[in-house]
Amino acid sequence: MDHFLYRDGVMHAEDVPLTLIAEAVGTPTYVYSTATIERHARVFKEALADVESGPDGPLVAYAVKANPNAAVLATLARLGLGADVVSGGELVRARRAGIAAEKIIFSGVGKTADEMALALREGIGQFNLESEEEAETLSAVATSLGMEARVAFRINPDVDAGTHAKISTGKSENKFGIPYAGAIAAYARAAERPGVRVQGIAVHIGSQLTDLTPLEAAFGRIGALIAELRAAGHAIATADLGGGLGVPYDPSQPAPPPPALYGAMVAKATKGWNARLIFEPGRVIIGNAGVLLTRVIRVKPGAANPFVIVDAAMNDLMRPALYDAWHDIRAIVPRGPRVAANVVGPVCETGDTFAMGRAMDRVEAGDLVAFMTAGAYAATMASTYNSRPLTPEIVVNGADWSVVRPRQSLEQLIGEERLPNWLQGD
Ligand code: LLP
């Protein structure tokens, strides 16, 4: 459920008509709804009410990569969420937004020594290591700082998540984690290393999962491994189950399992684990909490259907070009009839296509349109391709709204470039 609803024929973000935001800040622009973010965070937490997770309860560490906007992070920080970060940049963002260091998990296959040092100095809660080579580097960095890093190994359970190949992470051929079969040996070697203290285990098999079965299979394998690791003398106090729960994009498709069903599956799969559970949800928290607001530049005839050319492009919302992702497209002030249309951006390549032959509201030049479910992996994956400045980000809260990131100016986009000396002068 989201808070982008029509009132008097105009789509609103909570109590703010999107026409008003478009007039004030122009288009394209991302708009996020605080009430939706808060609702999704609450629903996810409530879904975990019945999981066994020790005295502190589960840690919900929001996957910052999904949407690292300062207001989004600060909203989640106030709700007590932690953060799953994958770079020094995300770590700094999470800390600035007020997320306690203890609640920060550092994931990712390519953490550098500098990023490790930064995270150690901040005092983060856990490093999720993805290779023994990484354990070696972290051991050296922690030892040189006279510190101890709390670590888990991310296990690659070799489970097919059944999602798009580019966002599937839990198969043995993917770059993520250490092989399941090598886990016991990896833990034994890590236990010998100075500066690292093994405290847990982690898994994440992919994103936009629409079926709980692969997750359940992965968790089953992790449960078996926890028992083996404990039998080998390792203290496994935390179990990080990653993120991955899908959200509805296409209203005509069956909706992915809701958080409550996910929570019930987790409760069953992790019964008796006797560990603190950690979750890293991204999309399910923020996906439906954002739209990309865009204006129709013109409509031109096409062979089968008209081309609706909007002022947002693949550089602003890359998911359709990259994953053939489906985003619902709605007029902000629908005119009534629905038609089939191709929706494209102004960028000079055919990949800059949001939808072909889509049944949608009939629109004309100047009309406003929203790409729905654009809260996750949208603004954060934007580029400036075709020298298009980065899109602003607005957050709405009831009848209030605020520009969190202003539109990048052309000067900001190109003004930093310096000509080499041989090209200066005439
Ligand atoms: N934890 C780890 C270690 C991850 O790699 C990810 C996502 C998450 C948690 C959060 O997953 P979520 O709950 O959001 O599914 N750009 C792609 C999605 C890439 C996901 C990368 N990892 C997209 O637009 O669909």
Short mmCIF file of C-alpha atoms and ligand atoms in Angstrom, two decimals:
data_model
loop_
_atom_site.label_atom_id
_atom_site.label_comp_id
_atom_site.label_asym_id
_atom_site.label_seq_id
_atom_site.Cartn_x
_atom_site.Cartn_y
_atom_site.Cartn_z
CA MET A 1 0.00 0.00 0.00
CA ASP A 2 1.25 3.47 -0.82
CA HIS A 3 0.16 7.07 -0.37
CA PHE A 4 0.07 8.11 -4.05
CA LEU A 5 -3.68 8.35 -4.54
CA TYR A 6 -6.04 10.37 -6.74
CA ARG A 7 -8.05 13.09 -5.09
CA ASP A 8 -10.42 15.21 -7.19
CA GLY A 9 -8.87 13.70 -10.31
CA VAL A 10 -5.28 14.61 -9.41
CA MET A 11 -2.65 12.22 -8.12
CA HIS A 12 -1.37 13.34 -4.72
CA ALA A 13 1.63 12.32 -2.68
CA GLU A 14 -0.08 12.17 0.71
CA ASP A 15 -1.79 15.60 0.91
CA VAL A 16 0.27 17.31 -1.78
CA PRO A 17 -0.93 17.41 -5.40
CA LEU A 18 1.90 16.30 -7.68
CA THR A 19 0.93 19.12 -10.06
CA LEU A 20 2.08 21.55 -7.38
CA ILE A 21 5.50 19.90 -7.02
CA ALA A 22 5.97 19.80 -10.79
CA GLU A 23 5.17 23.53 -11.03
CA ALA A 24 7.53 24.39 -8.19
CA VAL A 25 10.60 22.30 -9.01
CA GLY A 26 10.07 21.26 -12.61
CA THR A 27 10.39 17.79 -14.09
CA PRO A 28 11.70 15.16 -14.06
CA THR A 29 11.76 14.83 -10.29
CA TYR A 30 11.59 12.02 -7.75
CA VAL A 31 8.97 12.31 -5.02
CA TYR A 32 9.01 10.15 -1.87
CA SER A 33 6.21 9.66 0.66
CA THR A 34 7.18 9.62 4.34
CA ALA A 35 3.94 7.91 5.40
CA THR A 36 4.65 5.08 2.96
CA ILE A 37 8.22 4.65 4.17
CA GLU A 38 7.06 4.60 7.79
CA ARG A 39 4.27 2.17 7.01
CA HIS A 40 6.55 -0.26 5.22
CA ALA A 41 9.18 -0.16 7.96
CA ARG A 42 6.50 -0.81 10.56
CA VAL A 43 4.89 -3.64 8.59
CA PHE A 44 8.27 -5.31 8.07
CA LYS A 45 9.11 -5.09 11.78
CA GLU A 46 5.68 -6.35 12.78
CA ALA A 47 6.08 -9.30 10.40
CA LEU A 48 9.06 -10.39 12.48
CA ALA A 49 7.20 -10.24 15.80
CA ASP A 50 7.15 -14.03 16.12
CA VAL A 51 10.74 -14.86 15.15
CA GLU A 52 13.07 -16.11 17.87
CA SER A 53 15.94 -13.66 17.98
CA GLY A 54 17.34 -13.41 21.51
CA PRO A 55 16.87 -10.62 24.05
CA ASP A 56 17.53 -7.70 21.67
CA GLY A 57 15.08 -8.87 19.00
CA PRO A 58 15.95 -8.83 15.31
CA LEU A 59 18.03 -6.06 13.75
CA VAL A 60 16.47 -4.58 10.64
CA ALA A 61 19.38 -3.06 8.72
CA TYR A 62 17.94 -1.16 5.74
CA ALA A 63 19.92 -1.76 2.54
CA VAL A 64 21.11 1.78 1.87
CA LYS A 65 21.86 1.00 -1.79
CA ALA A 66 18.13 0.88 -2.51
CA ASN A 67 17.78 4.59 -1.78
CA PRO A 68 20.43 6.54 0.14
CA ASN A 69 18.56 9.86 0.15
CA ALA A 70 19.32 11.76 3.39
CA ALA A 71 15.65 12.20 4.32
CA VAL A 72 14.88 8.54 3.66
CA LEU A 73 17.76 7.46 5.91
CA ALA A 74 16.87 9.96 8.63
CA THR A 75 13.23 8.79 8.59
CA LEU A 76 14.35 5.18 9.01
CA ALA A 77 16.94 6.12 11.67
CA ARG A 78 14.15 7.64 13.76
CA LEU A 79 12.25 4.38 13.51
CA GLY A 80 15.26 2.61 14.96
CA LEU A 81 16.41 0.82 11.83
CA GLY A 82 20.05 -0.01 11.24
CA ALA A 83 21.82 0.02 7.87
CA ASP A 84 23.40 -2.45 5.51
CA VAL A 85 26.13 -0.54 3.65
CA VAL A 86 28.40 -1.56 0.79
CA SER A 87 30.82 1.36 0.52
CA GLY A 88 32.51 4.05 2.57
CA GLY A 89 30.09 6.53 1.01
CA GLU A 90 27.05 4.62 2.22
CA LEU A 91 28.61 4.26 5.66
CA VAL A 92 29.13 8.02 5.96
CA ARG A 93 25.59 8.68 4.74
CA ALA A 94 24.14 6.25 7.32
CA ARG A 95 26.12 7.80 10.17
CA ARG A 96 25.17 11.36 9.12
CA ALA A 97 21.52 10.35 9.07
CA GLY A 98 21.85 9.32 12.71
CA ILE A 99 22.02 5.54 12.38
CA ALA A 100 23.94 4.08 15.33
CA ALA A 101 27.28 2.52 14.29
CA GLU A 102 26.44 -0.60 16.26
CA LYS A 103 23.47 -1.16 13.93
CA ILE A 104 25.55 -0.96 10.75
CA ILE A 105 26.49 -4.05 8.73
CA PHE A 106 29.17 -3.72 6.02
CA SER A 107 28.50 -6.03 3.04
CA GLY A 108 30.04 -6.27 -0.42
CA VAL A 109 32.73 -8.24 -2.25
CA GLY A 110 35.20 -5.42 -2.74
CA LYS A 111 35.69 -3.58 0.54
CA THR A 112 39.01 -1.75 0.38
CA ALA A 113 41.49 -1.46 3.26
CA ASP A 114 40.60 2.25 3.56
CA GLU A 115 36.89 1.46 3.81
CA MET A 116 37.61 -1.20 6.42
CA ALA A 117 39.62 1.28 8.48
CA LEU A 118 36.83 3.85 8.26
CA ALA A 119 34.26 1.28 9.39
CA LEU A 120 36.47 0.08 12.25
CA ARG A 121 36.99 3.62 13.50
CA GLU A 122 33.23 4.23 13.36
CA GLY A 123 32.70 1.06 15.41
CA ILE A 124 30.23 -0.72 13.12
CA GLY A 125 28.41 -3.83 14.34
CA GLN A 126 29.53 -6.41 11.79
CA PHE A 127 31.53 -6.96 8.62
CA ASN A 128 30.01 -9.53 6.28
CA LEU A 129 33.07 -11.05 4.66
CA GLU A 130 32.80 -12.51 1.18
CA SER A 131 36.17 -14.26 0.85
CA GLU A 132 39.09 -15.49 2.89
CA GLU A 133 41.27 -12.96 1.09
CA GLU A 134 39.03 -10.27 2.51
CA ALA A 135 39.40 -11.77 6.00
CA GLU A 136 43.15 -11.55 5.60
CA THR A 137 43.03 -7.85 4.66
CA LEU A 138 40.59 -7.01 7.47
CA SER A 139 42.80 -8.84 9.96
CA ALA A 140 45.80 -6.77 8.87
CA VAL A 141 43.87 -3.47 8.97
CA ALA A 142 42.31 -4.16 12.39
CA THR A 143 45.63 -5.30 13.85
CA SER A 144 47.40 -2.18 12.60
CA LEU A 145 44.73 -0.05 14.30
CA GLY A 146 44.86 -2.12 17.49
CA MET A 147 41.19 -2.98 17.02
CA GLU A 148 39.04 -6.04 16.64
CA ALA A 149 36.52 -6.50 13.82
CA ARG A 150 33.36 -8.51 14.41
CA VAL A 151 32.72 -10.60 11.36
CA ALA A 152 30.38 -13.03 9.67
CA PHE A 153 31.05 -14.94 6.48
CA ARG A 154 28.52 -14.56 3.71
CA ILE A 155 27.75 -18.05 2.51
CA ASN A 156 26.87 -18.74 -1.10
CA PRO A 157 24.22 -21.43 -0.64
CA ASP A 158 24.04 -22.31 -4.37
CA VAL A 159 20.30 -21.73 -4.52
CA ASP A 160 18.53 -20.35 -7.58
CA ALA A 161 16.54 -17.34 -6.42
CA GLY A 162 14.33 -17.42 -9.51
CA THR A 163 14.77 -13.71 -10.22
CA HIS A 164 16.37 -11.71 -13.06
CA ALA A 165 19.90 -13.02 -13.74
CA LYS A 166 21.46 -9.60 -13.11
CA ILE A 167 20.08 -9.43 -9.56
CA SER A 168 20.51 -13.08 -8.57
CA THR A 169 23.37 -13.57 -6.11
CA GLY A 170 23.12 -16.99 -4.48
CA LYS A 171 24.24 -19.36 -7.25
CA SER A 172 27.71 -20.88 -7.06
CA GLU A 173 28.71 -19.14 -10.29
CA ASN A 174 27.87 -15.69 -8.86
CA LYS A 175 30.65 -13.56 -7.38
CA PHE A 176 29.12 -13.44 -3.91
CA GLY A 177 30.05 -15.14 -0.67
CA ILE A 178 32.22 -18.14 0.11
CA PRO A 179 31.24 -21.58 -1.19
CA TYR A 180 29.01 -23.54 1.14
CA ALA A 181 31.31 -26.56 0.97
CA GLY A 182 34.35 -24.51 2.03
CA ALA A 183 32.68 -22.78 4.97
CA ILE A 184 33.93 -24.98 7.79
CA ALA A 185 37.55 -24.62 6.66
CA ALA A 186 37.16 -20.84 6.14
CA TYR A 187 35.78 -20.35 9.66
CA ALA A 188 38.60 -22.46 11.11
CA ARG A 189 41.23 -20.30 9.39
CA ALA A 190 39.46 -17.06 10.33
CA ALA A 191 39.38 -18.10 14.00
CA GLU A 192 43.19 -18.14 13.93
CA ARG A 193 43.50 -14.60 12.56
CA PRO A 194 44.32 -11.73 14.92
CA GLY A 195 42.07 -8.68 14.85
CA VAL A 196 38.95 -10.50 13.68
CA ARG A 197 36.33 -12.11 15.86
CA VAL A 198 33.93 -14.44 14.10
CA GLN A 199 30.44 -13.84 15.47
CA GLY A 200 28.01 -14.88 12.80
CA ILE A 201 26.89 -16.06 9.41
CA ALA A 202 25.18 -14.27 6.51
CA VAL A 203 23.29 -15.06 3.33
CA HIS A 204 21.56 -13.05 0.59
CA ILE A 205 20.41 -14.82 -2.57
CA GLY A 206 18.96 -12.05 -4.73
CA SER A 207 16.48 -9.25 -5.10
CA GLN A 208 12.85 -8.85 -6.22
CA LEU A 209 12.08 -12.40 -5.09
CA THR A 210 8.45 -13.30 -5.75
CA ASP A 211 8.54 -16.79 -4.26
CA LEU A 212 9.60 -17.71 -0.73
CA THR A 213 10.73 -21.23 -1.64
CA PRO A 214 14.34 -20.39 -2.63
CA LEU A 215 14.74 -18.25 0.50
CA GLU A 216 13.44 -21.08 2.66
CA ALA A 217 15.86 -23.49 0.98
CA ALA A 218 18.78 -21.12 1.58
CA PHE A 219 17.83 -20.60 5.23
CA GLY A 220 17.57 -24.37 5.67
CA ARG A 221 21.14 -24.76 4.44
CA ILE A 222 22.31 -21.95 6.74
CA GLY A 223 20.61 -23.58 9.73
CA ALA A 224 22.45 -26.83 9.06
CA LEU A 225 25.73 -24.96 8.74
CA ILE A 226 25.19 -23.09 12.03
CA ALA A 227 24.92 -26.47 13.79
CA GLU A 228 28.09 -27.74 12.09
CA LEU A 229 30.01 -24.56 12.89
CA ARG A 230 28.97 -24.69 16.52
CA ALA A 231 29.98 -28.34 16.71
CA ALA A 232 33.37 -27.23 15.40
CA GLY A 233 33.63 -24.77 18.28
CA HIS A 234 32.63 -21.47 16.63
CA ALA A 235 30.36 -19.09 18.50
CA ILE A 236 27.62 -18.15 16.03
CA ALA A 237 25.69 -15.35 17.72
CA THR A 238 24.22 -13.60 14.66
CA ALA A 239 22.52 -14.87 11.51
CA ASP A 240 22.03 -12.27 8.76
CA LEU A 241 19.31 -13.37 6.35
CA GLY A 242 19.82 -10.55 3.83
CA GLY A 243 17.05 -8.82 1.91
CA GLY A 244 15.36 -9.71 -1.33
CA LEU A 245 11.62 -9.65 -0.74
CA GLY A 246 9.91 -8.42 -3.90
CA VAL A 247 7.30 -5.68 -4.31
CA PRO A 248 4.36 -5.45 -6.74
CA TYR A 249 5.28 -3.51 -9.89
CA ASP A 250 2.63 -4.67 -12.33
CA PRO A 251 -0.89 -4.60 -10.86
CA SER A 252 -1.99 -7.23 -13.38
CA GLN A 253 0.50 -9.77 -12.00
CA PRO A 254 0.08 -11.75 -8.76
CA ALA A 255 1.58 -9.76 -5.87
CA PRO A 256 4.76 -11.13 -4.26
CA PRO A 257 4.33 -12.66 -0.81
CA PRO A 258 3.65 -9.94 1.78
CA PRO A 259 6.06 -9.37 4.69
CA ALA A 260 3.74 -11.26 7.08
CA LEU A 261 4.14 -14.47 5.06
CA TYR A 262 7.88 -13.90 4.81
CA GLY A 263 8.03 -13.42 8.60
CA ALA A 264 6.07 -16.63 9.21
CA MET A 265 8.43 -18.55 6.91
CA VAL A 266 11.46 -17.08 8.72
CA ALA A 267 10.01 -17.96 12.13
CA LYS A 268 9.59 -21.55 11.01
CA ALA A 269 12.92 -21.86 9.19
CA THR A 270 14.98 -20.36 12.02
CA LYS A 271 13.28 -22.01 14.99
CA GLY A 272 15.85 -23.14 17.55
CA TRP A 273 18.75 -21.30 15.88
CA ASN A 274 19.43 -19.42 19.08
CA ALA A 275 21.01 -16.47 17.27
CA ARG A 276 20.24 -12.80 16.81
CA LEU A 277 18.65 -12.43 13.39
CA ILE A 278 19.61 -9.58 11.09
CA PHE A 279 17.61 -8.53 8.02
CA GLU A 280 18.71 -6.28 5.15
CA PRO A 281 15.51 -5.23 3.36
CA GLY A 282 15.81 -2.51 0.74
CA ARG A 283 13.15 -2.58 -1.95
CA VAL A 284 10.32 -3.74 0.32
CA ILE A 285 10.85 -0.68 2.53
CA ILE A 286 11.27 2.01 -0.12
CA GLY A 287 10.10 0.62 -3.49
CA ASN A 288 6.49 1.78 -3.37
CA ALA A 289 7.37 4.95 -1.48
CA GLY A 290 8.61 6.85 -4.52
CA VAL A 291 7.50 7.99 -7.97
CA LEU A 292 9.36 9.61 -10.81
CA LEU A 293 7.34 12.59 -11.95
CA THR A 294 7.85 13.52 -15.59
CA ARG A 295 6.21 15.67 -18.26
CA VAL A 296 5.26 14.66 -21.76
CA ILE A 297 7.42 16.63 -24.22
CA ARG A 298 5.48 15.52 -27.26
CA VAL A 299 3.59 12.61 -28.74
CA LYS A 300 4.72 11.41 -32.15
CA PRO A 301 3.11 8.78 -34.36
CA GLY A 302 4.68 5.31 -34.42
CA ALA A 303 4.27 2.27 -36.67
CA ALA A 304 1.90 0.49 -34.32
CA ASN A 305 1.41 2.83 -31.38
CA PRO A 306 2.21 6.47 -30.74
CA PHE A 307 5.50 7.34 -29.02
CA VAL A 308 4.97 9.31 -25.84
CA ILE A 309 8.25 11.18 -25.34
CA VAL A 310 8.69 12.20 -21.71
CA ASP A 311 11.36 14.39 -20.14
CA ALA A 312 12.68 11.56 -17.93
CA ALA A 313 15.06 9.12 -19.58
CA MET A 314 17.04 5.96 -19.00
CA ASN A 315 19.70 7.98 -17.21
CA ASP A 316 17.10 8.98 -14.57
CA LEU A 317 15.45 5.56 -14.23
CA MET A 318 17.67 2.80 -15.53
CA ARG A 319 15.70 -0.28 -14.46
CA PRO A 320 13.67 -0.75 -17.67
CA ALA A 321 16.78 -0.45 -19.87
CA LEU A 322 18.91 -2.63 -17.60
CA TYR A 323 16.53 -5.36 -16.46
CA ASP A 324 13.51 -4.93 -18.77
CA ALA A 325 11.80 -3.83 -15.56
CA TRP A 326 8.12 -2.94 -15.62
CA HIS A 327 6.98 0.30 -13.95
CA ASP A 328 3.35 1.32 -13.93
CA ILE A 329 2.83 4.59 -15.84
CA ARG A 330 -0.03 6.82 -14.80
CA ALA A 331 -1.23 10.28 -15.77
CA ILE A 332 -1.24 12.71 -12.86
CA VAL A 333 -4.52 14.19 -14.16
CA PRO A 334 -6.09 11.36 -16.19
CA ARG A 335 -8.21 12.47 -19.15
CA GLY A 336 -10.41 9.37 -19.08
CA PRO A 337 -9.67 7.16 -22.08
CA ARG A 338 -6.91 4.56 -22.01
CA VAL A 339 -4.83 3.77 -25.09
CA ALA A 340 -1.83 1.67 -26.11
CA ALA A 341 1.38 3.71 -26.33
CA ASN A 342 5.16 3.44 -26.36
CA VAL A 343 6.77 5.53 -23.63
CA VAL A 344 10.30 6.69 -24.31
CA GLY A 345 12.81 9.25 -23.09
CA PRO A 346 14.88 11.79 -25.05
CA VAL A 347 18.19 9.87 -24.83
CA CYS A 348 19.68 8.84 -28.16
CA GLU A 349 19.44 5.09 -27.99
CA THR A 350 16.67 2.58 -28.40
CA GLY A 351 17.32 1.25 -24.89
CA ASP A 352 15.80 4.50 -23.64
CA THR A 353 12.37 2.89 -23.73
CA PHE A 354 10.17 2.63 -20.66
CA ALA A 355 7.33 0.66 -22.22
CA MET A 356 6.15 -0.62 -25.61
CA GLY A 357 2.49 -1.05 -26.46
CA ARG A 358 1.53 -0.21 -22.90
CA ALA A 359 -2.14 0.18 -22.00
CA MET A 360 -2.15 3.50 -20.19
CA ASP A 361 -3.93 6.82 -19.72
CA ARG A 362 -4.10 8.84 -22.94
CA VAL A 363 -1.73 11.79 -22.60
CA GLU A 364 -0.87 14.88 -24.62
CA ALA A 365 2.15 17.17 -24.78
CA GLY A 366 2.51 19.03 -21.49
CA ASP A 367 0.71 16.39 -19.40
CA LEU A 368 2.32 15.07 -16.23
CA VAL A 369 2.97 11.36 -15.81
CA ALA A 370 4.33 9.27 -12.95
CA PHE A 371 6.48 6.18 -13.10
CA MET A 372 5.26 4.27 -10.10
CA THR A 373 7.27 2.15 -7.63
CA ALA A 374 10.34 4.25 -8.26
CA GLY A 375 11.55 4.53 -4.68
CA ALA A 376 14.13 1.73 -4.88
CA TYR A 377 17.13 1.44 -7.19
CA ALA A 378 15.94 4.45 -9.14
CA ALA A 379 17.38 7.89 -8.28
CA THR A 380 20.42 6.19 -6.81
CA MET A 381 21.25 4.44 -10.10
CA ALA A 382 20.92 7.62 -12.16
CA SER A 383 23.70 8.90 -14.36
CA THR A 384 24.28 12.07 -16.34
CA TYR A 385 24.39 10.33 -19.73
CA ASN A 386 23.66 12.73 -22.60
CA SER A 387 24.82 15.52 -20.22
CA ARG A 388 21.50 15.43 -18.43
CA PRO A 389 21.79 16.85 -14.88
CA LEU A 390 20.78 14.61 -11.96
CA THR A 391 17.11 14.72 -11.06
CA PRO A 392 16.01 16.42 -7.83
CA GLU A 393 14.54 14.44 -4.95
CA ILE A 394 11.57 15.71 -2.95
CA VAL A 395 10.12 14.24 0.22
CA VAL A 396 6.51 14.71 1.26
CA ASN A 397 5.16 14.41 4.79
CA GLY A 398 1.42 15.00 5.07
CA ALA A 399 0.79 18.46 3.63
CA ASP A 400 4.48 19.41 3.92
CA TRP A 401 7.09 18.84 1.29
CA SER A 402 10.75 19.62 1.00
CA VAL A 403 13.51 19.54 -1.61
CA VAL A 404 16.09 17.14 -0.20
CA ARG A 405 18.36 17.20 -3.23
CA PRO A 406 17.96 20.11 -5.64
CA ARG A 407 18.26 19.63 -9.37
CA GLN A 408 21.91 19.50 -10.38
CA SER A 409 22.82 22.61 -12.35
CA LEU A 410 24.58 22.42 -15.69
CA GLU A 411 27.45 24.26 -14.07
CA GLN A 412 27.73 21.54 -11.38
CA LEU A 413 27.61 18.94 -14.10
CA ILE A 414 30.30 20.32 -16.40
CA GLY A 415 32.01 23.12 -14.49
CA GLU A 416 34.44 20.84 -12.63
CA GLU A 417 36.14 19.69 -15.81
CA ARG A 418 39.54 21.23 -16.51
CA LEU A 419 41.22 21.27 -19.89
CA PRO A 420 44.76 19.84 -19.99
CA ASN A 421 47.41 22.51 -20.60
CA TRP A 422 47.92 21.52 -24.25
CA LEU A 423 44.32 22.38 -25.03
CA GLN A 424 44.27 25.72 -23.23
CA GLY A 425 44.59 29.02 -25.08
CA ASP A 426 44.28 29.16 -28.85
N1 LLP B 1 21.69 -7.24 1.16
C1 LLP B 1 22.60 -7.40 0.18
C2 LLP B 1 23.88 -8.01 0.51
C3 LLP B 1 22.30 -6.99 -1.13
O1 LLP B 1 23.19 -7.18 -2.09
C4 LLP B 1 21.04 -6.41 -1.42
C5 LLP B 1 20.70 -5.96 -2.77
C6 LLP B 1 20.14 -6.23 -0.35
C7 LLP B 1 20.49 -6.67 0.92
C8 LLP B 1 18.80 -5.60 -0.54
O2 LLP B 1 17.98 -6.33 -1.37
P1 LLP B 1 16.45 -5.94 -1.55
O3 LLP B 1 15.74 -6.17 -0.24
O4 LLP B 1 16.37 -4.52 -1.95
O5 LLP B 1 15.98 -6.84 -2.63
N2 LLP B 1 19.41 -2.66 -8.89
C9 LLP B 1 18.58 -3.84 -8.84
C10 LLP B 1 18.61 -4.49 -7.47
C11 LLP B 1 19.99 -4.84 -6.98
C12 LLP B 1 20.01 -5.44 -5.60
C13 LLP B 1 21.38 -5.52 -5.08
N3 LLP B 1 21.50 -6.06 -3.75
C14 LLP B 1 17.16 -3.46 -9.26
O6 LLP B 1 16.92 -2.32 -9.64
O7 LLP B 1 16.28 -4.32 -9.30
#
